[in-house]
Coordinates of C-alpha atoms and ligand atoms in Angstrom, one line a residue:
M214 CA 10.0 21.3 7.9
C215 CA 9.1 17.8 9.0
Q216 CA 12.5 17.1 10.6
Y217 CA 11.4 13.6 11.5
L218 CA 9.8 12.6 8.2
P219 CA 13.0 11.3 6.6
K220 CA 13.7 9.0 9.4
L221 CA 10.2 7.8 9.8
L222 CA 9.8 7.0 6.2
W223 CA 13.0 5.0 6.1
I224 CA 11.5 1.5 5.9
Y225 CA 14.0 -1.3 6.3
L226 CA 12.9 -4.6 7.5
P227 CA 15.7 -7.2 8.0
K228 CA 14.5 -10.7 7.7
N229 CA 16.1 -11.9 11.0
K230 CA 14.2 -13.5 13.8
L231 CA 11.3 -11.4 15.1
L232 CA 10.9 -10.4 18.7
E233 CA 8.6 -12.6 20.7
Y234 CA 7.6 -10.6 23.7
D235 CA 4.7 -8.2 24.4
H236 CA 6.7 -5.3 25.8
N237 CA 8.3 -2.4 23.9
I238 CA 12.0 -1.6 23.9
N239 CA 11.6 0.3 27.2
G240 CA 10.1 -2.8 28.7
D241 CA 6.7 -1.2 29.0
Y242 CA 3.7 -3.4 28.5
M243 CA 2.0 -3.1 25.1
E244 CA -1.7 -3.0 24.5
Y245 CA -3.4 -4.5 21.5
K246 CA -6.1 -1.8 21.2
S247 CA -6.4 1.6 19.6
I248 CA -5.0 4.6 21.4
W249 CA -8.4 6.4 21.2
Q250 CA -9.7 4.0 23.8
N251 CA -7.2 5.2 26.4
N252 CA -9.3 7.0 29.2
N253 CA -12.3 7.7 27.0
E254 CA -14.9 5.3 28.4
R255 CA -18.6 6.4 28.2
T256 CA -21.5 4.8 30.0
T257 CA -23.2 2.3 27.8
L258 CA -26.7 3.2 26.7
N259 CA -29.7 0.9 27.2
K260 CA -30.4 -2.0 24.8
L261 CA -33.8 -2.2 23.1
K262 CA -36.3 -4.0 25.3
D263 CA -39.6 -3.5 23.5
N264 CA -40.8 -3.6 19.9
L265 CA -40.8 -0.2 18.2
T266 CA -42.3 1.6 15.2
V267 CA -40.4 4.4 13.6
D268 CA -40.2 6.4 10.4
V269 CA -36.4 5.9 10.0
L270 CA -34.2 3.2 11.5
I271 CA -30.4 3.7 11.4
I272 CA -28.5 0.5 11.8
G273 CA -25.0 1.1 13.1
G274 CA -23.5 3.7 15.4
G275 CA -20.1 4.5 13.8
L276 CA -19.4 7.8 12.2
T277 CA -21.9 7.2 9.4
G278 CA -24.8 6.3 11.6
M279 CA -24.2 8.9 14.3
Q280 CA -23.6 11.8 11.9
T281 CA -26.7 10.8 9.9
L282 CA -28.7 10.9 13.1
Y283 CA -27.2 14.3 13.9
Q284 CA -28.2 15.7 10.5
L285 CA -31.8 14.4 11.0
R286 CA -32.2 15.3 14.6
N287 CA -34.4 18.4 14.0
S288 CA -36.7 16.7 11.5
N289 CA -40.2 15.8 12.5
L290 CA -39.5 12.1 11.8
K291 CA -39.5 9.5 14.5
I292 CA -36.0 8.0 14.3
A293 CA -34.2 5.2 16.1
L294 CA -30.5 4.2 15.9
V295 CA -29.4 0.7 17.0
E296 CA -25.8 -0.3 17.6
A297 CA -24.7 -3.9 17.9
R298 CA -22.0 -3.2 20.5
K299 CA -21.0 0.3 21.6
I300 CA -21.2 3.5 19.6
G301 CA -17.9 4.2 17.9
Y302 CA -16.3 1.0 18.9
D303 CA -15.8 -0.6 15.4
T304 CA -14.0 0.8 12.3
S305 CA -14.3 4.4 13.5
L306 CA -12.5 3.5 16.7
N307 CA -9.5 2.1 14.9
T308 CA -8.9 4.8 12.3
T309 CA -6.0 7.3 12.3
G310 CA -8.4 10.2 12.3
K311 CA -7.1 12.4 9.5
I312 CA -9.7 14.7 8.1
S313 CA -8.3 15.3 4.7
Y314 CA -9.3 15.8 1.0
L315 CA -5.7 14.9 0.1
Q316 CA -6.2 11.1 -0.3
G317 CA -3.2 9.5 -1.9
T318 CA -3.5 9.6 -5.7
V319 CA -7.3 9.5 -5.9
Y320 CA -7.7 12.5 -8.2
Q321 CA -5.4 11.1 -10.9
E322 CA -7.1 7.7 -10.6
L323 CA -10.6 9.3 -11.0
T324 CA -9.3 11.4 -13.9
K325 CA -8.0 8.3 -15.6
R326 CA -11.0 6.2 -15.0
Y327 CA -13.7 8.9 -15.6
S328 CA -12.7 12.4 -16.3
L329 CA -11.2 15.5 -14.8
S330 CA -14.7 16.8 -14.1
V331 CA -15.5 13.7 -12.0
A332 CA -12.3 14.2 -10.1
H333 CA -13.3 17.8 -9.5
H334 CA -16.8 16.7 -8.3
Y335 CA -15.2 14.3 -5.8
L336 CA -12.9 17.0 -4.6
E337 CA -15.8 19.3 -4.1
S338 CA -17.6 16.6 -2.1
Q339 CA -14.6 16.1 0.1
L340 CA -14.1 19.8 0.8
E341 CA -17.8 20.2 1.6
A342 CA -17.6 17.2 4.0
Q343 CA -14.4 18.4 5.6
N344 CA -16.0 21.9 6.2
T345 CA -19.2 20.4 7.6
L346 CA -17.3 18.1 10.0
V347 CA -15.2 21.0 11.2
D348 CA -18.3 23.2 11.5
I349 CA -20.1 20.6 13.6
I350 CA -17.1 20.5 16.0
R351 CA -16.8 24.2 16.3
K352 CA -20.5 25.1 16.5
N353 CA -21.0 22.5 19.3
K354 CA -17.7 23.3 20.9
I355 CA -16.8 19.6 20.9
A356 CA -13.5 19.0 22.7
C357 CA -12.0 16.4 20.3
D358 CA -8.4 17.7 19.8
L359 CA -9.3 19.2 16.4
E360 CA -6.2 20.7 14.8
K361 CA -5.5 22.2 11.4
T362 CA -2.4 20.6 10.1
P363 CA -0.7 20.4 6.8
S364 CA -0.7 17.1 4.9
Y365 CA 2.1 15.7 2.7
L366 CA 1.9 13.2 -0.1
V367 CA 5.4 11.8 -0.3
A368 CA 7.4 10.0 -3.0
T369 CA 10.1 7.7 -1.8
N370 CA 11.1 6.4 -5.3
T371 CA 10.9 7.4 -8.9
K372 CA 7.7 5.6 -9.6
E373 CA 6.0 7.4 -6.7
L374 CA 7.7 10.7 -7.8
K375 CA 5.8 10.5 -11.1
K376 CA 2.5 9.9 -9.3
V377 CA 3.0 12.7 -6.8
K378 CA 3.9 15.2 -9.5
K379 CA 0.8 14.1 -11.5
E380 CA -1.4 14.5 -8.4
K381 CA 0.0 18.0 -7.9
E382 CA -0.7 19.0 -11.5
I383 CA -4.3 17.8 -11.2
L384 CA -4.9 19.4 -7.8
Q385 CA -3.6 22.7 -9.2
K386 CA -5.9 22.4 -12.3
L387 CA -8.7 21.9 -9.8
G388 CA -7.8 25.1 -8.0
I389 CA -6.1 23.8 -4.9
N390 CA -3.2 25.6 -3.5
V391 CA -0.4 23.0 -3.5
S392 CA 3.3 23.6 -2.7
E393 CA 6.2 21.2 -3.0
E394 CA 9.1 20.4 -0.8
N395 CA 12.2 18.3 -1.1
I396 CA 13.1 16.2 1.9
T397 CA 16.4 14.4 2.3
Y398 CA 16.7 11.2 4.2
N399 CA 19.9 9.3 4.6
E400 CA 21.7 10.1 1.3
D401 CA 18.5 10.2 -0.7
S402 CA 16.0 12.9 -1.5
A403 CA 12.3 12.6 -1.3
Y404 CA 9.8 14.8 -3.0
A405 CA 6.5 15.8 -1.2
L406 CA 3.5 17.8 -2.2
K407 CA 1.9 19.8 0.6
V408 CA -1.5 21.2 1.3
T409 CA -2.2 23.2 4.4
D410 CA -5.9 23.2 4.9
T411 CA -6.5 19.7 6.4
Y412 CA -7.2 18.5 9.9
V413 CA -6.7 15.8 12.5
F414 CA -8.9 15.0 15.5
H415 CA -9.8 12.4 18.1
P416 CA -12.6 10.3 16.6
L417 CA -13.9 8.7 19.8
K418 CA -14.1 12.0 21.7
Y419 CA -16.0 13.4 18.7
L420 CA -18.4 10.4 18.6
N421 CA -18.9 10.4 22.3
A422 CA -19.9 14.1 22.2
L423 CA -22.2 13.6 19.2
T424 CA -23.9 10.7 21.0
N425 CA -24.6 12.9 24.1
L426 CA -25.8 15.7 21.8
C427 CA -28.2 13.5 19.9
F428 CA -29.4 11.7 23.0
K429 CA -30.7 15.0 24.4
K430 CA -33.0 15.3 21.3
Q431 CA -33.6 11.7 20.4
K432 CA -34.0 9.0 23.1
N433 CA -34.3 6.1 20.7
I434 CA -30.6 5.3 20.6
Y435 CA -29.9 1.7 21.7
E436 CA -26.5 0.0 22.2
L437 CA -26.0 -3.8 22.5
T438 CA -28.8 -4.1 20.0
K439 CA -28.0 -6.1 16.8
I440 CA -30.3 -6.4 13.8
I441 CA -30.1 -9.9 12.5
K442 CA -32.8 -10.0 9.8
I443 CA -34.8 -7.5 7.7
V444 CA -38.1 -8.5 6.2
K445 CA -40.3 -6.3 3.9
K446 CA -43.8 -6.1 5.3
E447 CA -46.1 -3.8 3.2
Q448 CA -45.0 -0.3 3.7
Y449 CA -42.6 -1.2 6.5
Y450 CA -39.3 -3.1 7.0
Q451 CA -39.5 -5.4 10.0
C452 CA -36.0 -5.4 11.5
Y453 CA -35.4 -8.2 14.0
T454 CA -33.1 -8.3 16.9
A455 CA -32.7 -11.6 18.9
K456 CA -35.8 -10.7 21.1
N457 CA -37.7 -7.8 19.5
Y458 CA -38.3 -6.1 16.2
I459 CA -38.5 -2.6 14.9
L460 CA -40.9 -1.6 12.2
A461 CA -39.4 1.2 10.1
K462 CA -40.7 2.9 6.9
K463 CA -37.1 3.7 5.9
V464 CA -33.9 1.8 6.9
I465 CA -30.4 3.3 6.7
L466 CA -27.6 0.7 6.7
A467 CA -24.7 2.4 8.4
C468 CA -23.3 -0.9 9.5
H469 CA -20.1 -0.7 7.4
Y470 CA -20.3 -4.2 5.8
P471 CA -24.0 -5.3 5.4
F472 CA -24.9 -8.6 7.1
F473 CA -27.0 -9.9 4.1
I474 CA -25.9 -11.0 0.7
F475 CA -29.0 -10.1 -1.4
P476 CA -30.0 -7.8 -2.9
Y477 CA -26.7 -5.9 -3.0
L478 CA -24.1 -8.7 -3.6
F479 CA -21.5 -6.9 -1.5
P480 CA -18.7 -9.4 -1.8
F481 CA -18.7 -8.6 -5.6
K482 CA -19.0 -4.9 -5.3
T483 CA -16.2 -4.4 -2.7
S484 CA -13.0 -5.8 -1.2
V485 CA -11.8 -5.5 2.3
E486 CA -8.4 -4.0 3.1
K487 CA -6.6 -4.3 6.4
S488 CA -3.7 -2.3 7.9
Y489 CA -1.7 -2.2 11.1
I490 CA -1.2 0.8 13.3
S491 CA 1.1 1.7 16.2
A492 CA 1.1 4.6 18.7
S493 CA 4.4 5.6 20.4
P494 CA 5.4 8.5 22.6
F495 CA 6.9 11.2 20.5
P496 CA 7.4 15.0 20.8
N497 CA 4.3 16.5 19.2
Q498 CA 4.6 17.5 15.5
H499 CA 2.0 19.4 13.5
Y500 CA 1.7 17.6 10.2
S501 CA 0.4 14.4 8.6
A502 CA 2.0 12.4 5.8
I503 CA 1.3 9.5 3.6
T504 CA 3.4 7.8 0.9
A505 CA 2.1 7.5 -2.7
N506 CA 2.3 3.7 -3.0
K507 CA -0.4 1.0 -2.9
A508 CA 0.6 -0.1 0.6
P509 CA 1.4 3.3 2.1
I510 CA 3.1 4.4 5.2
S511 CA 0.9 6.9 6.9
I512 CA 1.8 9.0 10.0
R513 CA 0.1 11.6 12.1
F514 CA 0.7 13.0 15.6
Q515 CA -1.7 13.0 18.5
K516 CA -0.5 15.2 21.3
D517 CA 2.6 13.4 22.5
N518 CA 2.2 10.3 20.3
M519 CA 3.1 9.4 16.8
L520 CA 0.7 7.1 14.9
Y521 CA 2.4 5.0 12.3
L522 CA 0.3 2.9 9.8
T523 CA 1.8 0.2 7.5
K524 CA 1.3 -3.3 6.1
S525 CA -1.9 -2.6 4.1
S526 CA -3.1 -5.6 2.1
P527 CA -6.3 -7.4 1.0
I528 CA -7.7 -9.1 4.0
C529 CA -7.1 -12.6 2.5
N530 CA -3.3 -12.1 2.6
N531 CA -0.8 -12.3 5.6
L532 CA -3.0 -14.5 7.8
N533 CA -0.5 -15.0 10.6
E534 CA -1.6 -12.1 12.9
S535 CA 1.2 -12.7 15.5
K536 CA 3.7 -12.3 12.7
N537 CA 2.0 -9.2 11.4
Y538 CA 2.1 -7.5 14.8
Q539 CA 5.7 -8.6 15.4
E540 CA 6.8 -7.1 12.1
L541 CA 4.9 -3.9 12.8
K542 CA 6.5 -3.6 16.3
K543 CA 10.0 -4.4 14.9
K544 CA 9.6 -1.8 12.1
V545 CA 8.5 0.9 14.6
E546 CA 11.3 0.0 17.1
E547 CA 13.9 0.3 14.3
L548 CA 12.8 3.9 14.0
G549 CA 13.8 4.3 17.6
L550 CA 10.2 4.4 18.9
S551 CA 8.7 2.5 21.8
P552 CA 5.1 1.6 20.9
T553 CA 2.5 1.5 23.6
N554 CA -0.5 0.4 21.4
L555 CA -0.7 -1.8 18.4
W556 CA -3.9 -2.4 16.5
K557 CA -5.4 -3.3 13.2
N558 CA -8.3 -2.0 11.2
T559 CA -10.2 -2.9 8.0
D560 CA -12.1 -0.8 5.6
I561 CA -14.2 -1.3 2.5
I562 CA -12.7 -0.7 -0.9
T563 CA -15.0 0.1 -3.9
V564 CA -14.2 -0.7 -7.5
D565 CA -13.7 2.9 -8.6
K566 CA -12.6 4.7 -5.4
L567 CA -15.9 6.5 -5.0
P568 CA -18.1 5.7 -2.0
Y569 CA -21.4 3.9 -2.1
I570 CA -24.0 6.3 -0.6
G571 CA -27.7 6.2 -1.5
Y572 CA -30.4 3.7 -2.5
I573 CA -29.4 0.0 -2.4
T574 CA -32.1 -1.2 -4.9
K575 CA -33.7 0.4 -7.9
N576 CA -37.1 2.1 -7.6
N577 CA -37.0 1.7 -3.8
P578 CA -36.5 4.9 -1.8
N579 CA -36.7 3.2 1.5
L580 CA -33.5 1.1 1.9
L581 CA -30.4 3.2 1.9
I582 CA -26.7 2.7 2.6
G583 CA -23.5 4.7 3.4
T584 CA -20.3 2.7 3.1
G585 CA -17.2 2.0 0.8
Y586 CA -15.0 4.9 1.9
N587 CA -11.7 3.5 0.6
T588 CA -10.0 4.3 4.0
W589 CA -11.1 8.0 3.9
G590 CA -14.1 7.7 6.1
M591 CA -13.9 10.9 8.1
T592 CA -14.9 13.0 5.1
N593 CA -16.9 10.3 3.4
S594 CA -19.1 9.4 6.4
T595 CA -19.8 13.1 6.8
L596 CA -20.7 13.2 3.1
A597 CA -22.9 10.2 3.6
S598 CA -24.7 11.9 6.4
L599 CA -25.5 14.9 4.2
I600 CA -26.7 12.8 1.2
L601 CA -28.7 10.4 3.3
K602 CA -30.4 13.2 5.1
D603 CA -31.4 14.8 1.8
L604 CA -32.6 11.5 0.4
V605 CA -34.7 10.8 3.5
L606 CA -36.2 14.2 3.5
G607 CA -36.8 14.2 -0.3
N608 CA -34.4 17.0 -1.0
S609 CA -31.9 17.1 -3.9
N610 CA -28.2 16.7 -3.3
R611 CA -25.6 17.5 -5.9
F612 CA -23.5 14.5 -4.9
T613 CA -26.2 11.8 -5.2
N614 CA -25.2 10.6 -8.7
L615 CA -21.5 10.6 -7.9
C616 CA -22.0 8.2 -5.0
N617 CA -24.9 6.2 -6.4
P618 CA -24.4 2.6 -5.1
L619 CA -26.1 1.2 -8.2
R620 CA -23.6 2.6 -10.6
I621 CA -21.9 -0.1 -12.7
S622 CA -19.9 0.0 -15.9
M623 CA -18.1 -2.4 -18.2
K624 CA -14.9 -1.0 -16.9
D625 CA -15.8 -2.7 -13.5
T626 CA -15.6 -6.2 -14.9
F627 CA -12.0 -6.7 -13.9
S628 CA -12.4 -5.3 -10.4
L629 CA -15.6 -7.2 -9.8
T630 CA -13.8 -10.4 -10.8
K631 CA -10.8 -9.5 -8.6
N632 CA -13.1 -8.9 -5.6
L633 CA -14.7 -12.4 -6.1
G634 CA -11.1 -13.7 -6.4
Y635 CA -10.2 -12.2 -3.0
S636 CA -13.3 -13.8 -1.3
L637 CA -12.4 -17.2 -2.9
S638 CA -8.7 -16.8 -2.0
G639 CA -9.7 -16.0 1.6
F640 CA -12.0 -19.0 1.7
L641 CA -9.4 -21.4 0.3
K642 CA -6.5 -20.1 2.4
S643 CA -8.7 -20.3 5.5
K644 CA -9.3 -24.0 4.8
I645 CA -5.6 -24.7 4.0
S646 CA -4.2 -22.8 6.9
K647 CA -6.3 -24.7 9.5
N648 CA -3.4 -26.5 11.1
K649 CA -0.6 -23.9 10.6
D650 CA 1.8 -23.4 13.4
F651 CA 0.5 -19.9 14.2
Y652 CA -2.5 -21.5 16.0
Q653 CA -0.7 -21.3 19.3
N654 CA -2.5 -23.4 21.9
V655 CA -5.2 -24.1 19.4
I656 CA -6.4 -27.3 17.7
I657 CA -9.1 -27.7 15.1
K658 CA -11.0 -30.9 15.5
N659 CA -13.8 -32.6 13.7
I660 CA -16.6 -33.3 16.3
N661 CA -19.8 -34.9 15.1
G662 CA -19.0 -33.7 11.5
K663 CA -18.5 -30.1 12.6
S664 CA -15.1 -28.3 12.5
I665 CA -14.5 -27.1 16.1
G666 CA -11.7 -24.7 17.1
I667 CA -10.4 -25.5 20.6
Y668 CA -8.2 -22.9 22.4
Q669 CA -6.6 -23.4 25.8
E670 CA -5.5 -20.7 28.2
N671 CA -4.5 -21.0 31.9
G672 CA -6.0 -24.5 32.0
K673 CA -9.3 -23.3 30.6
T674 CA -10.7 -24.6 27.3
Y675 CA -12.7 -22.5 24.9
Q676 CA -14.6 -24.2 22.0
V677 CA -16.1 -22.5 18.9
Y678 CA -17.5 -23.6 15.5
N679 CA -14.6 -22.9 13.2
K680 CA -16.9 -21.6 10.4
C681 CA -17.9 -18.0 9.8
P682 CA -21.7 -17.8 9.8
H683 CA -21.5 -15.1 7.1
L684 CA -20.3 -17.2 4.1
G685 CA -18.7 -20.3 5.6
C686 CA -15.0 -19.4 5.6
S687 CA -12.8 -21.1 8.3
L688 CA -11.6 -18.7 11.0
I689 CA -8.0 -17.9 11.8
F690 CA -7.0 -17.7 15.5
N691 CA -5.4 -14.3 16.2
A692 CA -3.1 -15.3 19.1
K693 CA -2.3 -11.6 20.0
E694 CA -5.8 -10.4 20.5
K695 CA -7.3 -13.8 21.3
T696 CA -9.9 -13.6 18.7
W697 CA -11.1 -15.7 15.8
D698 CA -10.8 -13.6 12.6
C699 CA -12.4 -14.2 9.2
P700 CA -9.9 -13.8 6.3
C701 CA -12.7 -13.2 3.8
H702 CA -14.9 -10.3 4.9
A703 CA -13.4 -9.3 8.4
S704 CA -16.0 -10.8 10.9
R705 CA -14.4 -11.3 14.3
F706 CA -15.3 -13.4 17.4
T707 CA -14.0 -13.6 20.9
K708 CA -12.3 -16.7 22.2
E709 CA -15.7 -17.6 23.8
G710 CA -17.3 -17.3 20.3
K711 CA -19.1 -14.0 20.7
C712 CA -19.4 -12.0 17.4
I713 CA -17.7 -8.6 17.9
K714 CA -17.5 -7.5 14.3
G715 CA -19.7 -8.0 11.2
P716 CA -20.8 -8.9 8.6
S717 CA -21.6 -12.0 10.6
C718 CA -24.3 -11.3 13.1
Y719 CA -24.2 -14.7 14.8
D720 CA -22.0 -16.1 17.6
I721 CA -20.0 -19.3 17.1
S722 CA -19.8 -20.6 20.7
Y723 CA -19.8 -24.5 20.8
K724 CA -20.9 -26.6 23.7
E725 CA -20.7 -30.4 23.7
Ligands
FAD1018 C1 -6.2 1.4 9.0 C2 -7.3 2.4 8.7 C3 -7.0 3.8 9.0 C4 -8.0 4.7 8.6 N1 -7.7 6.0 8.8 C5 -8.5 7.0 8.4 C6 -8.1 8.3 8.4 O1 -7.1 8.7 8.9 N2 -9.0 9.2 7.9 C7 -10.2 8.9 7.3 O2 -10.9 9.7 6.8 N3 -10.6 7.6 7.3 C8 -9.8 6.6 7.8 N4 -10.1 5.3 7.7 C9 -11.5 4.9 7.3 C10 -12.5 5.1 8.4 O3 -12.0 4.6 9.6 C11 -13.8 4.3 8.1 O4 -14.1 4.4 6.7 C12 -15.0 4.8 8.9 O5 -14.6 4.8 10.3 C13 -16.2 3.9 8.7 O6 -17.2 4.4 9.5 P1 -18.6 3.6 9.6 O7 -19.5 4.4 10.5 O8 -19.1 3.4 8.2 O9 -18.3 2.2 10.1 P2 -18.1 1.7 11.6 O10 -17.4 2.7 12.4 O11 -17.6 0.3 11.6 O12 -19.6 1.7 12.2 C14 -20.5 0.7 11.8 C15 -21.3 0.3 13.1 O13 -22.4 -0.6 12.8 C16 -22.5 -1.6 13.8 N5 -23.2 -2.7 13.3 C17 -22.8 -3.6 12.3 N6 -23.7 -4.5 12.0 C18 -24.8 -4.2 12.8 C19 -26.1 -4.8 13.0 N7 -26.4 -5.9 12.3 N8 -26.9 -4.2 13.9 C20 -26.6 -3.1 14.6 N9 -25.3 -2.5 14.5 C21 -24.5 -3.0 13.6 C22 -21.1 -1.9 14.2 O14 -21.0 -2.4 15.5 C23 -20.4 -0.5 14.1 O15 -20.3 0.2 15.3 C24 -9.2 4.3 8.1 C25 -9.4 3.0 7.8 C26 -8.5 2.0 8.1 C27 -8.8 0.6 7.8

């Protein structure tokens, strides 16, 4: 079994000087983008050109938005979906694409925090979501490299061993068929639990096919259409883009991180976690694995590539992106691999490891959200689509209470404070780091009382406001991807200042 697992999980990072070039050990050029983008372009859909009135507006075309549209496609409702950029080109593009109910040590965490029955309920939700996603793919014959593969949860030290054994015990109590295996690496032995009924797929091929399927039934799908403001007007929400508006009776926020602060106070309710991923040519293997620690190593295979994920941390930590990428590359090259793609991704972490799906305010059935998937968004976005469909159609759903975004308990006080701490830490670090040496070819200048970031490349100068329009954090220049990144809540901007990732919905271009 897993003959490569021992070697891959051997993490040893010497502290000597990091490599400085953008080629892998074979000398091939390396791309700073996700592997799913390779050869999978789809023609962009039209942007919204007129005002529109609909029953339901879905904001965001990632897995949550598109699957919700798919679930509602046969209803009699008039529905529109708007996507700020291109469908599937944000968080869902940068995932590792494991469809799995085995999610680290989540079942023991839920048992400890709530009870075994809540853990059981969550397991049922994940199994239902997994089956639904696989059914959609099979029923519509979607060619998205779906493969049933076993998943391993691996212990690489005694602390992790205790956790993995506990997870096995709980999963068995919950009726899951779990087996165990001992893996040896170097001189050591690692313990792993194994389940066999999990999957991997190609998320962008899936989303592209779903977009085509939905577009046949529902022409109101718009790309390059960003909602920047929502105002309540009698029985409608008036949702503004830069030039038009959409009047909608119900609004579904499928935008990952909402772009407004009130009423939901998202920076308190969640934190943002980032991780770094590489893809390297590798003989195809048929399993996935993840270690049982807080910053896990996760691997899966995609045809002749191995995806290797590491360096997970709160977004406010490790601000030097060049260093993060160099460390990732070095780690992977030490395993004898030659990465072709390196990329990063961020996801939203909730206080109790359960997603936020449902009504965003009390006594208002017209503003809904699906987010907070704790890095397990393939199943949880599918679960969101099922719950949101039922809430929109007035049906009951057995997982509504479990995922209620309005749940709050005294137990959350510490986590809520910690989340606020992360936001503050990102804010302060962003201010302090302004003139750090990782701003290659960048200076931050005060011009007319405004902090301006100036980046030079090939004799050209690019100027931006160095302040995130979301909550005012200073932006860090990511010299590898040539973007300005917010270390508080993950907004990103091109070197020209165009916003390419929320929660900010405004550009930061500066012209003298
Ligand atoms: C490193 C990493 C690896 C992961 N790997 C896995 C995995 O293997 N398996 C798994 O189950 N999960 C995984 N996840 C989690 C998963 O990728 C996400 O939870 C999921 O993709 C989120 O989907 P989404 O549709 O909610 O968000 P998104 O895909 O981000 O979609 C939101 C969309 O809304 C749009 N939008 C935002 N604001 C606006 C606006 N104002 N107007 C219009 N449109 C807007 C955005 O452009 C975007 O396209 C991983 C996460 C990370 C960070």
